[in-house]
Coordinates of C-alpha atoms in Angstrom, one line a residue:
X77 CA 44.3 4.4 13.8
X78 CA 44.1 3.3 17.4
X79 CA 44.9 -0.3 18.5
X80 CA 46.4 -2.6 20.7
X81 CA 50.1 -2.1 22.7
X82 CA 51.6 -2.7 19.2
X83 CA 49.8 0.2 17.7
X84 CA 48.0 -2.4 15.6
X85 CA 44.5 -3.9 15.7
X86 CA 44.7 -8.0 16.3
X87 CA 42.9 -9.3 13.9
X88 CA 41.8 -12.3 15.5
X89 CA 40.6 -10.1 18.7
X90 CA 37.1 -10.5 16.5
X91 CA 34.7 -7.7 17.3
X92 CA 37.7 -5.8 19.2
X93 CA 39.3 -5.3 15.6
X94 CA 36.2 -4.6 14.0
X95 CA 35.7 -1.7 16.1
X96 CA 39.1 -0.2 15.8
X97 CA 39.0 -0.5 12.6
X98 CA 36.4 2.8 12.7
X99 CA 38.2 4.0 14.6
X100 CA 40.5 6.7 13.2
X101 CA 40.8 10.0 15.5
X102 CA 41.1 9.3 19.6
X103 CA 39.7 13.0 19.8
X104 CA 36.1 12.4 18.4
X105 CA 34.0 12.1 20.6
X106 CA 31.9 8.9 21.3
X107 CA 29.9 9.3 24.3
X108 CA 28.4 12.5 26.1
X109 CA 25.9 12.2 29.4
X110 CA 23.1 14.8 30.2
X111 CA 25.6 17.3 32.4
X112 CA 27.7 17.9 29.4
X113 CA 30.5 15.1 30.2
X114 CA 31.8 14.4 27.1
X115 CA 34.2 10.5 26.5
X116 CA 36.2 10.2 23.3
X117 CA 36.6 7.9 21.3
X118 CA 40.7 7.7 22.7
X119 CA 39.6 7.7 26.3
X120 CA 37.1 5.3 26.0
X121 CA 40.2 3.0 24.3
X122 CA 42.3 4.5 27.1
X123 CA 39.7 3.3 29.7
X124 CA 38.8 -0.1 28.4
X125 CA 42.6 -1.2 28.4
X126 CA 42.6 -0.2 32.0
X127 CA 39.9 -2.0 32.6
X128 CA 40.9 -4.7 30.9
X129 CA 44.4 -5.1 33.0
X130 CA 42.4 -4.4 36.3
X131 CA 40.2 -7.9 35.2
X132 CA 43.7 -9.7 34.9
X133 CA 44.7 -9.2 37.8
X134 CA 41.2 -9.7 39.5
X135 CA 41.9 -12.8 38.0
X136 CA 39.8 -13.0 34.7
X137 CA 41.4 -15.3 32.2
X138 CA 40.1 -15.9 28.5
X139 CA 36.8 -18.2 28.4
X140 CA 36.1 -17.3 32.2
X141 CA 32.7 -15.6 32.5
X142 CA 32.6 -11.9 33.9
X143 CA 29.2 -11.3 36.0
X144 CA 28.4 -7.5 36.1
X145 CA 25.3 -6.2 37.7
X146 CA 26.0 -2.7 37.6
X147 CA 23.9 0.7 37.1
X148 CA 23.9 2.3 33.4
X149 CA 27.0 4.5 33.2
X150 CA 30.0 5.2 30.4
X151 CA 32.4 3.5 32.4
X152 CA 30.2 0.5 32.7
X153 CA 30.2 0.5 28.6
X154 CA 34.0 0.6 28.8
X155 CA 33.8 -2.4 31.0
X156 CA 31.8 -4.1 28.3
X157 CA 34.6 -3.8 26.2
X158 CA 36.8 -4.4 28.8
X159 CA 35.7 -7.7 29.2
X160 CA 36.1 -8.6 24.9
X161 CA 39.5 -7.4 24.9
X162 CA 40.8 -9.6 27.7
X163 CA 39.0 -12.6 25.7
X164 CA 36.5 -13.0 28.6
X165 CA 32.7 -13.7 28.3
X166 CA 30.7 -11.0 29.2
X167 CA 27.6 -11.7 31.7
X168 CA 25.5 -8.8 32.3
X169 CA 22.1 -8.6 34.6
X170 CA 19.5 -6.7 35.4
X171 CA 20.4 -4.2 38.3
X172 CA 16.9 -5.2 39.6
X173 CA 17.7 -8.5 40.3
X174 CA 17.5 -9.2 44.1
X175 CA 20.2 -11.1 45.8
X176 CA 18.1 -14.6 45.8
X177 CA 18.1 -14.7 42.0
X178 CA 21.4 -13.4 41.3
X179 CA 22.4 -16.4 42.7
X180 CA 20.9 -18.5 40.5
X181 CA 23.2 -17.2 37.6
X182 CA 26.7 -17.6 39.9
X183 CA 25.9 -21.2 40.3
X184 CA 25.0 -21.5 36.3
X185 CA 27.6 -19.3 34.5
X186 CA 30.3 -20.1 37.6
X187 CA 31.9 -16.7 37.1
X188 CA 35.4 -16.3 38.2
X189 CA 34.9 -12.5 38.6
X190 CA 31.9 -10.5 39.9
X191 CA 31.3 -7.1 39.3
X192 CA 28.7 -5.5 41.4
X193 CA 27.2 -2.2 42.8
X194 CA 28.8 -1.5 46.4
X195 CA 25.5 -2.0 48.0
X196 CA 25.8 -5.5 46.8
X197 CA 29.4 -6.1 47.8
X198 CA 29.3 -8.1 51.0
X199 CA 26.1 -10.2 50.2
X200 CA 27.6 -11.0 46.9
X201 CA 30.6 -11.9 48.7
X202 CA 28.6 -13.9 51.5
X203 CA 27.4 -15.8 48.3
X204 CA 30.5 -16.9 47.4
X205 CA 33.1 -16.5 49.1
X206 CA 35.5 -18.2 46.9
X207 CA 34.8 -15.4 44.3
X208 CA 37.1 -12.3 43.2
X209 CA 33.8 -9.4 43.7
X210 CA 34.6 -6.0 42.5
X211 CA 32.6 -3.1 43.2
X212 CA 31.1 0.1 40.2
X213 CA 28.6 2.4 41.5
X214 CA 26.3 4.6 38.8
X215 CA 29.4 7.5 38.9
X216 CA 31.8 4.4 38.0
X217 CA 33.2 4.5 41.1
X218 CA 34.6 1.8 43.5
X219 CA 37.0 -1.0 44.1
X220 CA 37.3 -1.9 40.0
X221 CA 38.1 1.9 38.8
X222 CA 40.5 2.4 41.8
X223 CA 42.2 -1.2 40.5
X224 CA 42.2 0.5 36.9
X225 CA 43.5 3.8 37.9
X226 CA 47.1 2.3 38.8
X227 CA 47.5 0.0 35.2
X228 CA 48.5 1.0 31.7
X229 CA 46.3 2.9 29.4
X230 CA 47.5 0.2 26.4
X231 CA 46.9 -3.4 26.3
X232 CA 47.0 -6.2 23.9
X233 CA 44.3 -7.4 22.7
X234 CA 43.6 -11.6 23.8
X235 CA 43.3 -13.5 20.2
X236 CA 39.9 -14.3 19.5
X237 CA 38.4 -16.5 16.6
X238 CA 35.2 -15.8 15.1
X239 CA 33.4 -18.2 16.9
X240 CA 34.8 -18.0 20.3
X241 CA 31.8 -16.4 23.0
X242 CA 31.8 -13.1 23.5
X243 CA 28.9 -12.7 25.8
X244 CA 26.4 -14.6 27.7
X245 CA 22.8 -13.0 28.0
X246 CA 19.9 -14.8 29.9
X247 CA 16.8 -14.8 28.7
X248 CA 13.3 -13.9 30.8
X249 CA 12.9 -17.6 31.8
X250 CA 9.4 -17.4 31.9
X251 CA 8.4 -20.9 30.9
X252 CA 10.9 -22.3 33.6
X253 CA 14.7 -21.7 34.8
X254 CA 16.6 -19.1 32.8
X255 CA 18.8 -20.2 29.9
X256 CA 22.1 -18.5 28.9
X257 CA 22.3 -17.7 25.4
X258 CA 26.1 -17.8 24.2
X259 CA 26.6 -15.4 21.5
X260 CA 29.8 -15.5 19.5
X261 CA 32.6 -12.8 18.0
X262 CA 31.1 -13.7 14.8
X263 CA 27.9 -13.1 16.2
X264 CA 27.8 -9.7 17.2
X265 CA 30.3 -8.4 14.7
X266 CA 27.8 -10.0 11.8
X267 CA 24.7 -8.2 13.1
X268 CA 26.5 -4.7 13.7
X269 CA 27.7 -4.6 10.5
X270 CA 24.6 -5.6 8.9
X271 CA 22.2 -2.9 11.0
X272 CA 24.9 -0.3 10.0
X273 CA 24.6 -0.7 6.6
X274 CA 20.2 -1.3 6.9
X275 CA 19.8 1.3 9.3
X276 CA 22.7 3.9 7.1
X277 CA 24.8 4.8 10.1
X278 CA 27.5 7.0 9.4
X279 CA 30.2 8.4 11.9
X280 CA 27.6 11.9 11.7
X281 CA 25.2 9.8 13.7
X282 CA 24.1 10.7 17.4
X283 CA 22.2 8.4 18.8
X284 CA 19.7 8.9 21.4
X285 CA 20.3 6.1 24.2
X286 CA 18.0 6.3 27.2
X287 CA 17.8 1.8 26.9
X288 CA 19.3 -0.6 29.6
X289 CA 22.8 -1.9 28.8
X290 CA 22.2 -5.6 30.4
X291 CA 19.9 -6.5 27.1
X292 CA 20.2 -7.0 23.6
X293 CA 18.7 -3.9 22.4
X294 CA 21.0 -1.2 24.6
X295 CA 24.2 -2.8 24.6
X296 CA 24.2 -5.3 21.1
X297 CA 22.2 -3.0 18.7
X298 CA 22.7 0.3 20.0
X299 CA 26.2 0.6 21.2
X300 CA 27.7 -2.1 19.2
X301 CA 26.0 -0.2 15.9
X302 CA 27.3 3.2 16.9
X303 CA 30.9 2.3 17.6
X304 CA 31.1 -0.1 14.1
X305 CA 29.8 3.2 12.1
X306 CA 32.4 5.5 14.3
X307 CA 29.1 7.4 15.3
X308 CA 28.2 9.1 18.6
X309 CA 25.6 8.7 21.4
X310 CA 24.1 11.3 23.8
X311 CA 24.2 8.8 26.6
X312 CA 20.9 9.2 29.4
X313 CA 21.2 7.0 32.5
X314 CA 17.1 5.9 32.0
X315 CA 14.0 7.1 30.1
X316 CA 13.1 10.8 30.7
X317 CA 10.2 12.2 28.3
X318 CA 11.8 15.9 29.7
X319 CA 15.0 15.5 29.0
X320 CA 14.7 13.3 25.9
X321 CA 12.6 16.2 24.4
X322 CA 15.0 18.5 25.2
X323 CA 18.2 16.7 23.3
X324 CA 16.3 15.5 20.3
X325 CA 17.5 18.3 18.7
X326 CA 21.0 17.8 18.8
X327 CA 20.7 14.1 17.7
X328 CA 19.7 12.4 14.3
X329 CA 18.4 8.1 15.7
X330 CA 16.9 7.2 18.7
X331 CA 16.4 3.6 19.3
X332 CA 13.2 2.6 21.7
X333 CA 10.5 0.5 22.9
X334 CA 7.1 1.3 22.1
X335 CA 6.6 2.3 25.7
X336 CA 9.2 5.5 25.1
X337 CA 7.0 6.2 21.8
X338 CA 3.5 5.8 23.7
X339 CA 5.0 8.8 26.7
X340 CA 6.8 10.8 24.5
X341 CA 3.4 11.5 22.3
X342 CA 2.4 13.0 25.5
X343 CA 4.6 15.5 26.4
X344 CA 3.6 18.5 24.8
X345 CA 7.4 19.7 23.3
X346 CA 7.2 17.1 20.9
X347 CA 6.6 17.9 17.3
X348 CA 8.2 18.5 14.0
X349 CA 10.3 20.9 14.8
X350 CA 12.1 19.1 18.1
X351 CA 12.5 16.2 15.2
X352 CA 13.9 18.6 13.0
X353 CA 17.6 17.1 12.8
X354 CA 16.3 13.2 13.5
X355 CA 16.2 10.9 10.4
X356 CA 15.3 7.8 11.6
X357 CA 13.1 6.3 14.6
X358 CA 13.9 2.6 15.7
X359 CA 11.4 0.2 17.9
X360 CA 11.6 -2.8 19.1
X361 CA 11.9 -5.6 22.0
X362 CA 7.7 -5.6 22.2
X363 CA 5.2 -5.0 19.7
X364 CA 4.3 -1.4 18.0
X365 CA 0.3 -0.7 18.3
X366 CA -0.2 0.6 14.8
X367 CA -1.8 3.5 16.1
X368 CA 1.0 4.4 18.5
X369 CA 2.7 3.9 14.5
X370 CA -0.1 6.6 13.2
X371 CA -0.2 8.8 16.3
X372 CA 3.6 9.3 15.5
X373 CA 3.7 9.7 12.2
X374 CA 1.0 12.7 12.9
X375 CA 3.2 14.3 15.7
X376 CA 6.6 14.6 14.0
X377 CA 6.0 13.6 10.5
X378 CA 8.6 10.6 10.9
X379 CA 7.4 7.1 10.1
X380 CA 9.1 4.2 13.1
X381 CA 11.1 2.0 11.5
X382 CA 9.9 -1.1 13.5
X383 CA 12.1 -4.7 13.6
X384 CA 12.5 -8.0 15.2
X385 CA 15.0 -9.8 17.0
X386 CA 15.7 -11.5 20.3
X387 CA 18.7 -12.4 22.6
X388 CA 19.5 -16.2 20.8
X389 CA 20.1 -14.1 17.3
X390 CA 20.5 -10.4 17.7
X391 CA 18.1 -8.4 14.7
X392 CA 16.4 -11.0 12.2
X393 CA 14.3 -8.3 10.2
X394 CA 13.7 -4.9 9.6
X395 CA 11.2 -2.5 8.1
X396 CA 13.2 -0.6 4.9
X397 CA 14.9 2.3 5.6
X398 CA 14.1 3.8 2.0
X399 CA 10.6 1.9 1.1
X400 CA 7.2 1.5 2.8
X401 CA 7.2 0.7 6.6
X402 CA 4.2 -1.1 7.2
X403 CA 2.9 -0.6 10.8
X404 CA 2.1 -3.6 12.6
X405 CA 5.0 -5.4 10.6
X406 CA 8.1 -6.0 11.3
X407 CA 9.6 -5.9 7.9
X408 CA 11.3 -7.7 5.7
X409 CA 14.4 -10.3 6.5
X410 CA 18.0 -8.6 6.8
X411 CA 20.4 -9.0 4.2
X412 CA 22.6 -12.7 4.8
X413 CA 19.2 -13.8 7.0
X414 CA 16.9 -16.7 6.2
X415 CA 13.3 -16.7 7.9
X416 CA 10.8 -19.3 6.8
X417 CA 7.8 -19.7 8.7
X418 CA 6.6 -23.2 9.3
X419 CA 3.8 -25.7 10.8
X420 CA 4.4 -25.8 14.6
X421 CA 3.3 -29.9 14.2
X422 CA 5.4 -30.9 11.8
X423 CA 7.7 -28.5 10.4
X424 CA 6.2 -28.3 6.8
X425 CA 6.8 -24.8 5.6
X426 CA 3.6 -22.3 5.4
X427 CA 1.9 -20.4 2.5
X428 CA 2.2 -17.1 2.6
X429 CA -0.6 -15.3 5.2
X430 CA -0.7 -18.8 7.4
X431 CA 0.8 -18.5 10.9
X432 CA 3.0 -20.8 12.0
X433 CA 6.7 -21.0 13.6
X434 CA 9.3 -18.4 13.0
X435 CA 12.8 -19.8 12.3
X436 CA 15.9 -18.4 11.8
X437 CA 19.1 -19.4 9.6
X438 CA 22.3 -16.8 9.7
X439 CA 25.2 -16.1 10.8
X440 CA 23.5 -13.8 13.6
X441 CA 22.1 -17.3 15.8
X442 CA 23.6 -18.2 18.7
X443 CA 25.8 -21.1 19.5
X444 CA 23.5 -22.6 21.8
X445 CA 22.5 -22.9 25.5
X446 CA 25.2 -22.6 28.0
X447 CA 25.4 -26.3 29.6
X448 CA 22.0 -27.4 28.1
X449 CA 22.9 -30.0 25.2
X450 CA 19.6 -31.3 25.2
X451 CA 17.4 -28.0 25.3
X452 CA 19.8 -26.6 22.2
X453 CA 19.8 -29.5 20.0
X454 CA 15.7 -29.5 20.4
X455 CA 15.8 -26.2 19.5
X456 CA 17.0 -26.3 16.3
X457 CA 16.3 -27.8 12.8
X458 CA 19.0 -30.5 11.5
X459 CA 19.5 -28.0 8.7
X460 CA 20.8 -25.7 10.9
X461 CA 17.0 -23.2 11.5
X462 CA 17.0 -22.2 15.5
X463 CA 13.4 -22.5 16.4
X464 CA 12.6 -19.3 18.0
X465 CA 9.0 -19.8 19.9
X466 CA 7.7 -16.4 18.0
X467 CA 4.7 -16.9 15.7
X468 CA 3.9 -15.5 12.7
X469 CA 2.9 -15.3 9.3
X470 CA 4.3 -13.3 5.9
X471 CA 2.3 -11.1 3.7
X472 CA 2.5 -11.3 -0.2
X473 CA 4.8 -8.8 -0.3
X474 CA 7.3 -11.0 2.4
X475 CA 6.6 -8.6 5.1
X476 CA 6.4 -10.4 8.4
X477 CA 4.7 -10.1 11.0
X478 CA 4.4 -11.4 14.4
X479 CA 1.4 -12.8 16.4
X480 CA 2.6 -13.9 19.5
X481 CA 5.3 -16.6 21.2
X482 CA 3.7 -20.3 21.1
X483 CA 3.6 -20.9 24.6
X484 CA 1.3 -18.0 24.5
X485 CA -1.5 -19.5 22.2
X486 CA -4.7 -20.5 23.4
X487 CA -6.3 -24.0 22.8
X488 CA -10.0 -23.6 23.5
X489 CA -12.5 -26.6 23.1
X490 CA -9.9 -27.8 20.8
X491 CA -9.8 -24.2 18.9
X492 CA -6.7 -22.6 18.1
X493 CA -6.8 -19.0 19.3
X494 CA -4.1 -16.6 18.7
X495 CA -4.1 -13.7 21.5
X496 CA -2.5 -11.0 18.7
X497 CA -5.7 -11.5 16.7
X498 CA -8.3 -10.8 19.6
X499 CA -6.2 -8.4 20.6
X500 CA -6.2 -6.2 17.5
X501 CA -9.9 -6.1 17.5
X502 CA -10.1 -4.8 21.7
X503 CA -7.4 -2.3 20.7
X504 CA -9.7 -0.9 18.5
X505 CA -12.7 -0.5 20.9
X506 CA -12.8 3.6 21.9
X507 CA -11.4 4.4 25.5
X508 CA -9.0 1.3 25.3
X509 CA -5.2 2.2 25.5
X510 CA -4.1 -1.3 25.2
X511 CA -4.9 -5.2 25.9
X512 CA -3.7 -8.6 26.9
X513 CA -5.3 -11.4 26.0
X514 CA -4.7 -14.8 27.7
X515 CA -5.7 -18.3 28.0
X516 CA -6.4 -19.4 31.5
X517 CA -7.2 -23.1 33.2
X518 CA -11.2 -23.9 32.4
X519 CA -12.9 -26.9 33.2
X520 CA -15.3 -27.0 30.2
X521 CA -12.9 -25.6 27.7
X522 CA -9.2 -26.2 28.7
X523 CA -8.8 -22.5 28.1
X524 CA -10.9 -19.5 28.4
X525 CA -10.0 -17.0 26.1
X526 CA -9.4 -13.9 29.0
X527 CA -8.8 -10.4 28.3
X528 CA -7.1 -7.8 30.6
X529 CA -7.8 -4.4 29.6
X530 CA -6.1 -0.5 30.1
X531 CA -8.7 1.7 29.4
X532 CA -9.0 5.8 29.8
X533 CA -11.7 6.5 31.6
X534 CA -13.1 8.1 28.2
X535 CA -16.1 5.6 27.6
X536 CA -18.4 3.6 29.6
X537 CA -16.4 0.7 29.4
X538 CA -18.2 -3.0 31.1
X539 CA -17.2 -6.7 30.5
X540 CA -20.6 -5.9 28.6
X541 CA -20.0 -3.2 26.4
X542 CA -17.0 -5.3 25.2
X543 CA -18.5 -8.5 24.5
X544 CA -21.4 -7.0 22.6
X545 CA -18.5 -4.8 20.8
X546 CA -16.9 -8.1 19.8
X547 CA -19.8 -9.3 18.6
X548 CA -19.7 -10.6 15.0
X549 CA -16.0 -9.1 14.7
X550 CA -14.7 -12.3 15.5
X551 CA -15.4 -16.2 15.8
X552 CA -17.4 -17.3 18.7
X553 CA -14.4 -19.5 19.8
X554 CA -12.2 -16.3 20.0
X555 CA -14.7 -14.2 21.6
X556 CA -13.6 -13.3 25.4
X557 CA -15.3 -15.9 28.2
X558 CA -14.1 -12.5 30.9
X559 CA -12.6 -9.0 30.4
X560 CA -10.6 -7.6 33.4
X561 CA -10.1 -3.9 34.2
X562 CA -6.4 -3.1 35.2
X563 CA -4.3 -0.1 35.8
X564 CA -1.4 -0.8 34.3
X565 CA -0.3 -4.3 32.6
X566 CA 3.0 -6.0 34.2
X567 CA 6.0 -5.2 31.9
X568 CA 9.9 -6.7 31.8
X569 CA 12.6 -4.1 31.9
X570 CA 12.2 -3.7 27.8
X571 CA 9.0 -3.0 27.8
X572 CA 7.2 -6.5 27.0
X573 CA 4.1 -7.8 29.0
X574 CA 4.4 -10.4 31.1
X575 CA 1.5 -12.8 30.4
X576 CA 2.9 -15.3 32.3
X577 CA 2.5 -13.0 35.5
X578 CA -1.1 -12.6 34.8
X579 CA -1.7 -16.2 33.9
X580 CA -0.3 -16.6 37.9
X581 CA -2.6 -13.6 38.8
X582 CA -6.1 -14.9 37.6
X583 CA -5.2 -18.7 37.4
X584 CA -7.8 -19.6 39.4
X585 CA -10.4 -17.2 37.6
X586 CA -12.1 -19.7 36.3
X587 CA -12.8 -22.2 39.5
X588 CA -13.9 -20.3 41.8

């Protein structure tokens, strides 16, 4: 059993402990990249303590945020852990983020460490100045490993209690400034444990990772899953149909967003036999199409297990793992999770198959907003339910599903429209690969129900042929006022479509 300088785990290091206690031989290996590179589980220990004594001496106290913008690598998942074992909050962000915005999150998280790529190093330290910056390049290079190189390969453990912050994860921001999310010990350790036993990981898993490691899905679910079961991962810097083909043999999950599932029905290795050795198929961070669900199902024979969850609260549901999974759903609530679904007016709790507001009671929800008092006690109930913006509605079996976020419905001429419902009926159409519906500024209406279409060239496809394909499918009011033709819809780095950028794209569609 591998633990702290003491040779045992400190129980109050919260999620530290919880992985070592799955953790029984150093020699097992936990992580293995494309080239063959293989980390154990004793080196990744090994490298975390190092890590964790190079953020000491960088400076890094417990309760000080850590900011890391770095590229996907093993050592950056070793700095992850890094970070918990020195009782630190985590801070990781997009590698895309330019300069000008990362600046934004300095000045709001006030870091007293930066970890950055070394093309990043002097501008980060123009920024501020006052700042210890470290530099990590995709080969975990630079400044930090040298630092890490010269310290001790054991390190104890800083006491943490369930509750104090682990991590701090921004969300998109795309109703206004970004808000961090501050996710406890307790957290994380109570969402792991629960998706381990859903999801029956074992320590004979390999997991196929080809997400980002600055979001919930990459770094919370997937990592955090496979070192609580004493699993494995095959560890791809990024998405690659070719090379994710070529390895599904070798592994049994793979955890994705429906964008991976949508090109990987397009290579032509896939099939049953590449799937062979899988057992299960995860999705999430955006919704499923059902028939990307179907089209799957056909290909390899394995039905996607599809579920929901978001930064503020890790997973909320799940489809079964031994039962029906319904496409289009998002499955049933986890075990030690309460979901109610209630009027977004007044709060009053909805029959089953009425939409209204998703909330979420467990011991998965965040502790709140970093700095923003106000914005977190508005955002939950006073019996504890966070609010979470998502709509949706339950079937009769408890299945739930989603329809879209709030800020996302359409009030037209006084109508209630929600998008997920046109948009079900337009993905449907022959020659359409997929759809965004919108409501944008009218002068008659308030809204005009707008759709933005991806099509395939298959059929003759006019704002014409749409609307008279509409036609008697759906209420008047929900009916399209324009359809627009685009290549490509925009996308976030997890695979969700921005509506707010085309909302900023077409604003004026209407008043011209």
């Amino acid at each position: 059993m591998y633990g702290s300088a003491t040779g045992r785990p400190n129980v109050k290091s919260h999620l530290f402990a919880a992985i070592l206690e799955r953790i029984s031989d150093g020699d097992a290996p936990f992580l293995e990249t494309p080239d063959g590179t293989v980390m154990t589980y004793g080196q990744l220990l090994a490298q975390s303590a190092q890590f964790a004594h190079a953020l000491g001496a960088a400076g890094a106290r417990p309760d000080d945020r850590v900011l890391v913008q770095v590229e996907k690598s093993p050592e950056a998942v070793a700095l992850y852990l890094a970070c918990i074992r020195t009782g630190a909050i985590f801070v990781p962000l997009n590698p895309a983020y330019t300069i000008k915005e990362i600046e934004y999150f300095i000045a709001d998280s006030e870091p007293s460490l930066i970890i950055c790529r070394p093309a990043l190093h002097d501008a980060m330290q123009r920024l501020s100045p006052s700042l210890a910056c470290k530099t990590m390049d995709e080969r975990g290079q630079g400044s930090l490993m040298t630092l890490a190189a010269e310290q001790a390969k054991e390190f104890s453990d800083a006491p943490r209690r369930s509750q104090d912050l682990a991590a701090l994860l921004y969300t998109s921001g795309t109703t206004g400034r970004a808000k961090g999310a501050m996710l406890s010990h307790g957290n994380l350790v109570s969402n792991a444990r629960t998706l381990v036993d859903a999801w029956h990981f074992s320590s004979e898993d390999v997991l196929l990772h080809a997400l980002p490691i600055f979001h919930v899905h990459g770094l919370f679910v997937a990592i955090n899953v496979t070192l609580l079961a004493g699993a494995r991962m095959l560890f791809l810097p990024r998405f690659d149909a070719e090379e994710m083909v070529r390895l599904m043999p070798r592994t049994t999950v793979m955890m994705g967003v429906p964008t991976f599932y949508v090109r990987l029905l397009q290579h032509p290795g896939l099939g049953g036999d590449v799937c062979a050795n899988m057992r299960l198929f995860i999705s999430g961070s955006a919704p499923l199409l059902a028939d990307t669900h179907r089209a799957w199902l056909r290909s390899t024979r394995h039905s996607i297990l599809e579920r929901y969850g978001m930064t503020e609260t890790g997973m909320n549901t799940s489809n079964p793992y031994d039962g029906e999974r319904v496409p289009g759903s998002v499955g049933l609530p986890l075990p030690g999770i309460e979901i109610r679904v209630t009027n977004p007016d007044g709060g009053a709790p909805c029959a089953r198959g009425e939409i209204g507001m998703i909330e979420v009671r467990g011991p998965n929800v965040f502790k709140g907003y970093w700095r923003m008092p106000d914005k977190t006690k508005s955002e939950f109930r006073d019996d504890g339910f966070f609010i979470t913006g998502d709509l949706g509605r339950f079937d009769e079996r408890g299945y739930l599903s989603i329809v879209g976020r709030s800020k996302d419905l359409i009030i037209t001429g006084g109508f209630n429209v929600y998008p997920k419902e046109v948009e079900l009926e337009l993905d449907t159409l022959p020659g359409v690969i997929e759809s965004a519906v919108i409501g944008l500024p009218h002068e008659d209406f308030g809204e005009a129900v707008t759709a933005v279409l991806v099509i395939d060239g298959s059929e003759p496809m006019t704002e014409e042929h749409v609307l008279t394909a509409l036609d008697g499918r759906l209420a008047r009011f929900k009916q399209p006022k324009r359809i627009l033709f685009v290549e490509d819809l925009p996308r976030n780095a997890m695979g969700k479509v921005e509506k707010n950028v085309l909302r900023e794209r077409y604003r004026d569609l209407y008043w011209g």
